[in-house]
CSV table of C-alpha atoms in Angstrom, one decimal:
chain,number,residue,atom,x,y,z
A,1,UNK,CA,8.9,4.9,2.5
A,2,UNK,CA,8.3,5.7,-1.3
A,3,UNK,CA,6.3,8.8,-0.5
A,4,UNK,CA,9.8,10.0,1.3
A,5,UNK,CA,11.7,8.6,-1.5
A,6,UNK,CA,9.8,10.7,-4.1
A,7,UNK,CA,9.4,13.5,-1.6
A,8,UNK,CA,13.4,13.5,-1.4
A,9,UNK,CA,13.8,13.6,-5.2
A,10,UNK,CA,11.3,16.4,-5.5
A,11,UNK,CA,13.0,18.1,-3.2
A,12,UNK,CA,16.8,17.6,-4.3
A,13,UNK,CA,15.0,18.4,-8.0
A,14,UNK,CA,13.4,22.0,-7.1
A,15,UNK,CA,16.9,23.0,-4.9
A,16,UNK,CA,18.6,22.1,-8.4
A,17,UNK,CA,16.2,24.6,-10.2
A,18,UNK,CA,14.0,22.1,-11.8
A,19,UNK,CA,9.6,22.3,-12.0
A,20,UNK,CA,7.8,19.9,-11.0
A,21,UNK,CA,5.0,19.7,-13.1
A,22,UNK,CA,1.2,18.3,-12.8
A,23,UNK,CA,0.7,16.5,-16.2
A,24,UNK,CA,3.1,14.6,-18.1
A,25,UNK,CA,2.5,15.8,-21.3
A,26,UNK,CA,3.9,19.3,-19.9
A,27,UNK,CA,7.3,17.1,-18.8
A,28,UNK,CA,10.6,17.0,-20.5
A,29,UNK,CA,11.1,13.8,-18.5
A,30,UNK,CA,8.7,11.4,-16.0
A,31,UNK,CA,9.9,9.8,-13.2
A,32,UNK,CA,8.7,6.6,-12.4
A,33,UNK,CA,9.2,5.6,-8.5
A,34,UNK,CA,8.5,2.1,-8.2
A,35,UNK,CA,7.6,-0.7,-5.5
A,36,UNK,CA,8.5,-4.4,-5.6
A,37,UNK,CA,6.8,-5.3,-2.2
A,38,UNK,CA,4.5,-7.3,-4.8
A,39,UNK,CA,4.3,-8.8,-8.2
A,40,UNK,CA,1.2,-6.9,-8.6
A,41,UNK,CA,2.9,-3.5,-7.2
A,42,UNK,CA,6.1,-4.4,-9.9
A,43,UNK,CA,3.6,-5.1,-12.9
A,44,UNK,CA,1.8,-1.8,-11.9
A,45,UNK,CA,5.3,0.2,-12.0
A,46,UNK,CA,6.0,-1.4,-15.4
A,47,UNK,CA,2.7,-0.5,-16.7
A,48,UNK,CA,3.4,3.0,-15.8
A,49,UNK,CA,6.6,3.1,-17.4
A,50,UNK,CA,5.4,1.9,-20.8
A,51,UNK,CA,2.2,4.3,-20.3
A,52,UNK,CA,4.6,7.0,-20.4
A,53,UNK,CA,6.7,5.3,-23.1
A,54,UNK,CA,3.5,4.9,-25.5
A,55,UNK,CA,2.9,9.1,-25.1
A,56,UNK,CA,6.4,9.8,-26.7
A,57,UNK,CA,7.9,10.4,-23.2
A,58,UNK,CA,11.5,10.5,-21.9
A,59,UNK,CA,11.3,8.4,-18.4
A,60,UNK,CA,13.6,7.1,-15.6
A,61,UNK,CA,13.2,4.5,-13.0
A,62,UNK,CA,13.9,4.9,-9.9
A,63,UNK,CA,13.2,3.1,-6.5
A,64,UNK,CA,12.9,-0.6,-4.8
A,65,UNK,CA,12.5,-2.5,-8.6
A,66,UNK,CA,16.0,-1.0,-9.9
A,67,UNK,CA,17.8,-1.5,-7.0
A,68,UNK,CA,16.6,-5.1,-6.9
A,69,UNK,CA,16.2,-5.8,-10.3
A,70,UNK,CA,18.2,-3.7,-12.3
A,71,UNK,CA,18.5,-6.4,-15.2
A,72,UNK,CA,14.8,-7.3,-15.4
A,73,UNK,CA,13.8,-4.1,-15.5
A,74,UNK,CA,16.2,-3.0,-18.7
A,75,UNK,CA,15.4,-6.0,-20.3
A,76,UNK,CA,11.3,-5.3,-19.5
A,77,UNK,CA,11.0,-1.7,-20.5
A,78,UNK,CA,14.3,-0.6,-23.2
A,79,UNK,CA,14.9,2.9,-24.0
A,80,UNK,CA,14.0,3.9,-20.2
A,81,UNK,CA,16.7,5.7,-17.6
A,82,UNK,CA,16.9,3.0,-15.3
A,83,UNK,CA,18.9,4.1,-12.0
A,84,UNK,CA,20.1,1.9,-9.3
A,85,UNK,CA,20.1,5.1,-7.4
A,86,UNK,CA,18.6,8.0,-5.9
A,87,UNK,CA,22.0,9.8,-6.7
A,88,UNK,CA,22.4,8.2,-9.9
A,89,UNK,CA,18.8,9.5,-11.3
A,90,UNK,CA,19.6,13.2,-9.7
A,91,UNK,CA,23.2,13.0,-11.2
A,92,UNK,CA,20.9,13.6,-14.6
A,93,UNK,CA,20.0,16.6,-13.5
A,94,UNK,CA,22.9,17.8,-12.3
A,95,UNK,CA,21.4,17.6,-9.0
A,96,UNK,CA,22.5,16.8,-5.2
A,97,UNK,CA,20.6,15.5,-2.5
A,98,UNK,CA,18.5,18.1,-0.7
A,99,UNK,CA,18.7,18.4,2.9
A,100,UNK,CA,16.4,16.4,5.1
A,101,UNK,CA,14.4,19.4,6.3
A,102,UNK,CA,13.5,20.3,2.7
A,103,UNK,CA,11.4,16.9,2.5
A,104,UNK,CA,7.7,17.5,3.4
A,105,UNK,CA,4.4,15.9,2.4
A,106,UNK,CA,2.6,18.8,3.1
A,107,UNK,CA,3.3,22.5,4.7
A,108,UNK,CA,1.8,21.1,8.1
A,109,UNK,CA,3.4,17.4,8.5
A,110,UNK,CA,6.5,16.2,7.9
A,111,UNK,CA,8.0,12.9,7.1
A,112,UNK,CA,11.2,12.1,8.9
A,113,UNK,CA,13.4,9.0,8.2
A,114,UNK,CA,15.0,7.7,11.2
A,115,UNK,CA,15.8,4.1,10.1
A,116,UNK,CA,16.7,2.3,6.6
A,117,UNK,CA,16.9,-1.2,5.5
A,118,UNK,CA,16.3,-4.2,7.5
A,119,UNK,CA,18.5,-7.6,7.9
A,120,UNK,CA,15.4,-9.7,9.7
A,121,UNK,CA,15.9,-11.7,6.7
A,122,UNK,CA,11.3,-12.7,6.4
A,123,UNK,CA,11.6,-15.4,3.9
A,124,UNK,CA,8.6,-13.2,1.7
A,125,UNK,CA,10.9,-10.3,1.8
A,126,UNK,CA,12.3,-8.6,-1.6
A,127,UNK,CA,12.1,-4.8,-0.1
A,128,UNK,CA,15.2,-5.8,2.4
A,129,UNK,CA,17.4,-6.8,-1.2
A,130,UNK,CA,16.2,-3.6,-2.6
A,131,UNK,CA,17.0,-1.4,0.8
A,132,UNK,CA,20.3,-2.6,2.0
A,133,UNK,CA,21.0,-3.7,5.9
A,134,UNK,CA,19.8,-2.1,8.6
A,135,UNK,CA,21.1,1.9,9.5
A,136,UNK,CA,19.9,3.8,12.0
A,137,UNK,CA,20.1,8.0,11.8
A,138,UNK,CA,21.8,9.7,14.4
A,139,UNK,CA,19.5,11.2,17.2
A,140,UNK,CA,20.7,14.2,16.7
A,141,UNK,CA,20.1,14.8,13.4
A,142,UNK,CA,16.5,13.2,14.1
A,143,UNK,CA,16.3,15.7,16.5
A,144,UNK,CA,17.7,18.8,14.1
A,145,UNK,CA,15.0,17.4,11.4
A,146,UNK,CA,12.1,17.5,13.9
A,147,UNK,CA,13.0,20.7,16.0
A,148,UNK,CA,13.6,23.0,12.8
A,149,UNK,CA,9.9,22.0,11.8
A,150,UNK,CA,8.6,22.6,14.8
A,151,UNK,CA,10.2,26.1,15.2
A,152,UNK,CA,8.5,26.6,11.6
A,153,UNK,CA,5.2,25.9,12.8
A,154,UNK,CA,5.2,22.8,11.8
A,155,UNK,CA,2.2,20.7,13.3
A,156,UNK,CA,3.4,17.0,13.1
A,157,UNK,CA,5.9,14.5,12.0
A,158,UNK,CA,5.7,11.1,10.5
A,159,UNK,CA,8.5,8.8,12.3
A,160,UNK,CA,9.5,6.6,9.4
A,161,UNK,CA,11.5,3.7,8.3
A,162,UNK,CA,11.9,0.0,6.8
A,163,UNK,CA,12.2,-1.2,9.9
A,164,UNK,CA,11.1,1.7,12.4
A,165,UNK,CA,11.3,0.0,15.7
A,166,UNK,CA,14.7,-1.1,15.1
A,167,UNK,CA,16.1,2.2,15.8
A,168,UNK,CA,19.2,2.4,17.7
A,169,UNK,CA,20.0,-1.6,17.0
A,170,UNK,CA,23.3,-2.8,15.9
A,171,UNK,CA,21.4,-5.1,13.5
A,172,UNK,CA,17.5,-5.2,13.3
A,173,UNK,CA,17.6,-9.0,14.5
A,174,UNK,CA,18.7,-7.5,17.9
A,175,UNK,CA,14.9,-5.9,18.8
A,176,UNK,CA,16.5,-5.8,22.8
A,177,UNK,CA,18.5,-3.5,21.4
A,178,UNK,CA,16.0,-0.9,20.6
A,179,UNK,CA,16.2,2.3,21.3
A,180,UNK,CA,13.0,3.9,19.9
A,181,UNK,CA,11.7,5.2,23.2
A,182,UNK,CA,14.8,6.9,24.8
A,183,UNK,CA,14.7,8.8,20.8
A,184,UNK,CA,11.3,9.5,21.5
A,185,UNK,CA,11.7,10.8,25.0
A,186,UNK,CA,14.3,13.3,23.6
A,187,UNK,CA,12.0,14.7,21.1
A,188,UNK,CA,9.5,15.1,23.6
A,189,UNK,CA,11.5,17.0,25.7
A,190,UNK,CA,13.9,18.1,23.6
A,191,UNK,CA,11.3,19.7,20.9
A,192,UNK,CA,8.2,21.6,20.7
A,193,UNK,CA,6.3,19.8,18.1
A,194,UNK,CA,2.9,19.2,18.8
A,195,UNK,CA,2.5,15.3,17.6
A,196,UNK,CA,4.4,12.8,17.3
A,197,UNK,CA,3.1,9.8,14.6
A,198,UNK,CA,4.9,6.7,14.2
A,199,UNK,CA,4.2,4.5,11.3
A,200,UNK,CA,4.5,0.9,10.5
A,201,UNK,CA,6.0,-1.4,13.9
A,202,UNK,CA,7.4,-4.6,14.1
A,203,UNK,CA,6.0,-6.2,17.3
A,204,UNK,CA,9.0,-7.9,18.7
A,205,UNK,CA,10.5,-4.5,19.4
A,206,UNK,CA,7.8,-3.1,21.4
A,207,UNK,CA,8.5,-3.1,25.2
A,208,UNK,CA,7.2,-1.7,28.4
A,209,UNK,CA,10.1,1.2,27.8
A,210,UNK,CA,8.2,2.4,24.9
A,211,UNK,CA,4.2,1.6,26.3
A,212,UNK,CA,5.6,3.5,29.3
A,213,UNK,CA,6.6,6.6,26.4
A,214,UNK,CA,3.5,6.1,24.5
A,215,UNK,CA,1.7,7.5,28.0
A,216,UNK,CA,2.5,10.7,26.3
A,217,UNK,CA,-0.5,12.6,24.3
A,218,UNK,CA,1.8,14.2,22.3
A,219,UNK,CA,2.6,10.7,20.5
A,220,UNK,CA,-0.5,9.5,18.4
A,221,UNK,CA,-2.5,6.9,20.1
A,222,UNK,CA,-2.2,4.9,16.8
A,223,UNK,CA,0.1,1.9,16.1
A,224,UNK,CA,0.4,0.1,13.0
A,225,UNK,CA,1.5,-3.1,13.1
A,226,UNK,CA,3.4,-5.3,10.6
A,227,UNK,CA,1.6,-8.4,11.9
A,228,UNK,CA,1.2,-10.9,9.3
A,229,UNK,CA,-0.4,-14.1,10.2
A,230,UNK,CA,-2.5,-14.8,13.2
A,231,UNK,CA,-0.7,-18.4,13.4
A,232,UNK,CA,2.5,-19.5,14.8
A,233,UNK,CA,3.3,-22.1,12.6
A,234,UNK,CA,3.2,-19.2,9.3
A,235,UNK,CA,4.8,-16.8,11.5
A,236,UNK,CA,7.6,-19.1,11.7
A,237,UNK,CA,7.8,-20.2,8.0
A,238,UNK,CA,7.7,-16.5,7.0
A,239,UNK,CA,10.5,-16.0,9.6
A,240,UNK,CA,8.9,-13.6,12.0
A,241,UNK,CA,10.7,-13.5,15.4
A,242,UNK,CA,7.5,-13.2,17.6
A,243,UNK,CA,4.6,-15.1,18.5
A,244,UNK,CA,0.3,-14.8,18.5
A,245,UNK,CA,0.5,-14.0,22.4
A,246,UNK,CA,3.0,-10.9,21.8
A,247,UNK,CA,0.6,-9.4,19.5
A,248,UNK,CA,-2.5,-9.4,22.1
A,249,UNK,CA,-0.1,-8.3,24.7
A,250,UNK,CA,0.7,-5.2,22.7
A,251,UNK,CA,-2.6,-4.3,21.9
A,252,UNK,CA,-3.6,-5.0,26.0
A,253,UNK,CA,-0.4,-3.0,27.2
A,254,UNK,CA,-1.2,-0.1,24.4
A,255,UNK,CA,-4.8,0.2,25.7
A,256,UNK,CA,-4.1,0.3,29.2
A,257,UNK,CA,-2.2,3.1,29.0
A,258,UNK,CA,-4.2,4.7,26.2
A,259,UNK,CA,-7.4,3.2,26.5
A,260,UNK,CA,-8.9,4.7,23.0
A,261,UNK,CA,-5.8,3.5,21.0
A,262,UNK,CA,-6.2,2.7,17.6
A,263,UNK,CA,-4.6,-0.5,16.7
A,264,UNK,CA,-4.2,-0.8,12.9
A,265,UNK,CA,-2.2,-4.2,11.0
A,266,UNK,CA,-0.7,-5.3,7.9
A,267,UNK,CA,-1.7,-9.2,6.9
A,268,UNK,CA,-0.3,-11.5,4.3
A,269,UNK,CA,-2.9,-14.3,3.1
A,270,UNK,CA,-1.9,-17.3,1.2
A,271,UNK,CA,1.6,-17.9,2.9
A,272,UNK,CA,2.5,-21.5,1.6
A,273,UNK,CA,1.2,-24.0,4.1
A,274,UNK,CA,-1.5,-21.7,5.1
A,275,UNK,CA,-3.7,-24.5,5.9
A,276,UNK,CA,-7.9,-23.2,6.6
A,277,UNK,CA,-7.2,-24.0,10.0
A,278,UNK,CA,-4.1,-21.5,10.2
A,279,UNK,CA,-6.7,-18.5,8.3
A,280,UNK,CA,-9.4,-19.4,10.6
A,281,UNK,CA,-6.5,-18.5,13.4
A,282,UNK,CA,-5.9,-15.3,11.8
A,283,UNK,CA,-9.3,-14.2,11.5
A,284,UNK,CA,-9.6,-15.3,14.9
A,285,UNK,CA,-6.6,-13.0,16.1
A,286,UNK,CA,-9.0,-10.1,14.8
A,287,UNK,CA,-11.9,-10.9,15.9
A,288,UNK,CA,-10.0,-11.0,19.8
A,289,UNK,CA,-7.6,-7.6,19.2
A,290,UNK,CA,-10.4,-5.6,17.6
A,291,UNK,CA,-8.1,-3.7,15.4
A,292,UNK,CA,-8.9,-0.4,13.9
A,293,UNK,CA,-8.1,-0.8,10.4
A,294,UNK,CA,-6.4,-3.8,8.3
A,295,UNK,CA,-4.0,-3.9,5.2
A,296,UNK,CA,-4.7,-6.9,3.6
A,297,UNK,CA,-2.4,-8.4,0.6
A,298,UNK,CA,-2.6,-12.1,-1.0
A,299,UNK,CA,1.3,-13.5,-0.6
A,300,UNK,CA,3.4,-12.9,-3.9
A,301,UNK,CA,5.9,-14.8,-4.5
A,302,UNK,CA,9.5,-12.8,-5.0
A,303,UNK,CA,12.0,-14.5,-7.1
A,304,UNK,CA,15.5,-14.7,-4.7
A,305,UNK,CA,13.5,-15.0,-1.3
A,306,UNK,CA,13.0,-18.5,0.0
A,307,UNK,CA,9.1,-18.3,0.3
A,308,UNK,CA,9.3,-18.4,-3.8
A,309,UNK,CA,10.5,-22.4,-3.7
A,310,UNK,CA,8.5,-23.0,-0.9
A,311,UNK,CA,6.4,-26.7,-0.8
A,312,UNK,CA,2.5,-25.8,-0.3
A,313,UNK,CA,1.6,-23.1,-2.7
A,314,UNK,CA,-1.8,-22.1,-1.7
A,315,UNK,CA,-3.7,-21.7,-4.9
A,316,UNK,CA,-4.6,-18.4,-6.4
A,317,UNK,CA,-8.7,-19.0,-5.7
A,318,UNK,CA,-7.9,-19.9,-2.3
A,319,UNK,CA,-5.7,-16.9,-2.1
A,320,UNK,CA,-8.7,-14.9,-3.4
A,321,UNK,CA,-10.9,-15.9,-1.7
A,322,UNK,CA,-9.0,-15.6,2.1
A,323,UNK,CA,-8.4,-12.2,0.9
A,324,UNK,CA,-12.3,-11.8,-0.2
A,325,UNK,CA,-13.1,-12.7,3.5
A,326,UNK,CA,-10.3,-11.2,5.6
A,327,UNK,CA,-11.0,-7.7,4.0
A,328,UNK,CA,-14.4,-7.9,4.8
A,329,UNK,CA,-13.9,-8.7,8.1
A,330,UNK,CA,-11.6,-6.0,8.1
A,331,UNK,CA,-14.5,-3.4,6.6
A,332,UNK,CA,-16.7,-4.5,9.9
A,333,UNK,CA,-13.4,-3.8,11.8
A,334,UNK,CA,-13.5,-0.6,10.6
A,335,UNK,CA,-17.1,0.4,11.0
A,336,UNK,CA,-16.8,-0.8,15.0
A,337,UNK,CA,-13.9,1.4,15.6
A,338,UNK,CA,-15.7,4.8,13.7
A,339,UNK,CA,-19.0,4.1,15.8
A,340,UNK,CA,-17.0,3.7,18.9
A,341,UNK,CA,-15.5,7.1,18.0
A,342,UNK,CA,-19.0,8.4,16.8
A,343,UNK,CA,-19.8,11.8,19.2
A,344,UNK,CA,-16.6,12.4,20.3
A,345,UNK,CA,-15.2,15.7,19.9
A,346,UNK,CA,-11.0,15.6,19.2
A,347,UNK,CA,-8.3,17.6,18.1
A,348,UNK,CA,-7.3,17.7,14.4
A,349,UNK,CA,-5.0,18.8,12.0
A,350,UNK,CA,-6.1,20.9,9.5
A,351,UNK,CA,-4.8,19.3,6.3
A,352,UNK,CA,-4.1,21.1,2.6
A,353,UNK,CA,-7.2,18.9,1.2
A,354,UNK,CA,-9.8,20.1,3.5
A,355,UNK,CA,-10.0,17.5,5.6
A,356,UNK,CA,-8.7,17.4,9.3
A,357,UNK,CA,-6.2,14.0,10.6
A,358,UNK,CA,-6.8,12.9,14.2
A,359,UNK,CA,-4.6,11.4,16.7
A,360,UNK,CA,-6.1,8.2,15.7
A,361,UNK,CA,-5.3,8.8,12.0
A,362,UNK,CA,-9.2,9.5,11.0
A,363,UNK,CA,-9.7,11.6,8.3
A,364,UNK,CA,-12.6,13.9,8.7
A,365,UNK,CA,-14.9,16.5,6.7
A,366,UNK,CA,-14.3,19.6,8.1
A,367,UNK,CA,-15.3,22.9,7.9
A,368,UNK,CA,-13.3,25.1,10.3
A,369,UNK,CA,-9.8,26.5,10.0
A,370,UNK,CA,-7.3,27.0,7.8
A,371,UNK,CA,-4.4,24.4,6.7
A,372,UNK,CA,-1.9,24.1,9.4
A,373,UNK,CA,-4.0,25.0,12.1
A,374,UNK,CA,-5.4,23.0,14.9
A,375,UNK,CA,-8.9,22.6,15.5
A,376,UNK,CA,-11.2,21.1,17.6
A,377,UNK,CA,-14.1,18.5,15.1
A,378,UNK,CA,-16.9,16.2,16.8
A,379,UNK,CA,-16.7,12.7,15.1
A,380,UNK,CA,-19.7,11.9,13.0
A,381,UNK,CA,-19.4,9.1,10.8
A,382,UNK,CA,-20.8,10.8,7.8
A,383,UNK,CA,-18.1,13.1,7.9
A,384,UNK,CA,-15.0,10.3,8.1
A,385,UNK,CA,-13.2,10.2,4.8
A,386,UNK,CA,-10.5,7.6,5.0
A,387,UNK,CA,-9.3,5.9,8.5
């Protein structure tokens, strides 16, 4: 979400009249987008700030640190613009918010918000105090975003949001609510574009409505997963409202109907109370789904969740260390899934960079075509850059 976010500003910022430029030292002002999902990821954003600060540089801050932390973040780095908002850092500018079709990545893919905020209330959580309570767009203007890119020649769209699978809830803590496969059946028949990507999923909202969508090959056969531990007891304590067993029945039911899906997770190591028994159970829970890819982070604790007081701290070596060994079980995750790919030839998107994305979210080495066209690669593992 803070690639839209910047993508957004960008956008408003150029309709307003304003460059963006490549180099800071060419910039009568740096903008500083920042992330509070970690201590680490804050620390970074200030370090960037006072980078900018130390070259002589006007700067305003912008994003999830502000918006939770507006009085840290004066008191850490003085003289800087800090905005609580995205309207209050383009009201500096003189600018408006640009309209959501303006917002692209790149030429050939587009990232489309369909969701903001969350009120699941995970007791690690500081991004839902930064983002607000769950909102959900209208379909139609989902569908307005995702048919005028199409009819540009548009290639694909990123579904995105805080809490993605929530869409169409009255609150996110409702997941029997969702309504994320009857928005993607209208975009699949109510649109031309050619693919469909969804980004990160909570599990609990995932049910045979949206496997019985997911049929479709116009809808990536990836799924990302926000799973988080691979043991009930931590799911519980982080306040996760589903279980181990859901998790493997996803990744059967996704497979079934796809059977070459790429299954792809987010994991938190070093929840407190984490005992070695409830790691081995994560890495165990890997081993058994055979996921494609994992995102692993060592828990940071976020003053004004309740994780932050919680008894049981793991220790930081221990921390290290179950991140050391879930990451490299992770790598060999990896290199399964590309040699189970090896030989196989797909359809890609060309991308700006060179390189052509797969369904699967592989990024390849290619040689053929131009940006934004489609093009038909054979996986070779030499040529995967990223994925």
């Amino acid at each position: 979400m803070n690639l839209l976010d910047t993508a957004r500003v960008v956008a408003s910022l150029r309709e307003a009249g304003h460059e963006q430029v490549q180099r800071a030292e060419q910039a009568d002002m740096v903008l500083v987008n920042t992330c509070t999902v970690t201590s680490e990821s804050e620390r970074k954003s200030r370090r960037a700030v006072r980078s900018a600060q130390r070259d002589g540089q006007r700067v305003a801050v912008f994003g999830c640190g502000p918006r939770a932390h507006g009085e840290a973040w004066k008191q850490a780095v003085g003289g800087a613009q800090i905005c609580g908002s995205e309207a209050e850092l383009l009201s500096l500018f003189g600018a408006k918010p640009a309209p959501r079709a303006s917002i692209t990545t790149l030429p050939t893919r587009l990232l489309v918000p369909i969701q903001y905020g969350c009120d699941n209330g995970c007791t690690f959580c500081a991004t839902r105090l930064a983002r607000g309570a769950h909102r959900t767009v209208p379909r139609e203007e989902v569908l307005e975003t995702v048919r005028a890119f199409a009819d540009s020649g548009g290639g694909e769209v990123v579904l995105s949001g805080i809490n993605l699978a929530a869409w169409g809830c009255s609150i996110s803590t409702h997941p029997w609510e969702s309504e994320l496969a009857s928005l993607l059946t209208a975009i699949l028949e109510q649109t031309t574009i050619e693919r469909i990507r969804l980004s990160s999923l909570g599990p609990e909202y995932l049910d045979p409505r949206f496997f019985k969508v997911f049929r479709d090959e116009r809808i990536c056969d990836h799924l990302h997963l926000s799973v988080q531990s691979g043991s009930f007891p931590v799911l519980q304590a982080m306040g996760r409202n589903y279980t181990v067993q859901d998790v493997e029945e996803i990744a059967r039911q996704a497979r079934r109907v796809r059977p070459d899906t790429a299954i792809t997770a987010d994991f938190i190591v070093g929840f407190p109370g984490e005992t070695e028994e409830y790691f081995l159970q994560t890495l165990e829970l890997v081993e058994r789904v055979q996921f494609a890819r994992l995102h692993v982070f060592p828990f940071s604790p976020r003053e004004a969740t309740a994780a932050y007081s919680y008894p049981d701290q793991v220790s930081e070596e221990d921390k290290r260390r179950r991140t050391s060994l879930l990451t490299e079980l992770g790598h060999a995750c990896s290199a399964r899934f590309h040699r189970s790919q090896q030989g196989k030839t797909v359809r890609a998107l060309k991308l700006a960079d060179g390189t052509s994305l797969t369904s699967h979210g592989l990024r390849l080495r290619t040689t053929t075509g131009r940006q934004g066209q489609w093009v038909q690669v054979r996986i070779e593992q030499k040529d995967i850059v990223s994925g």
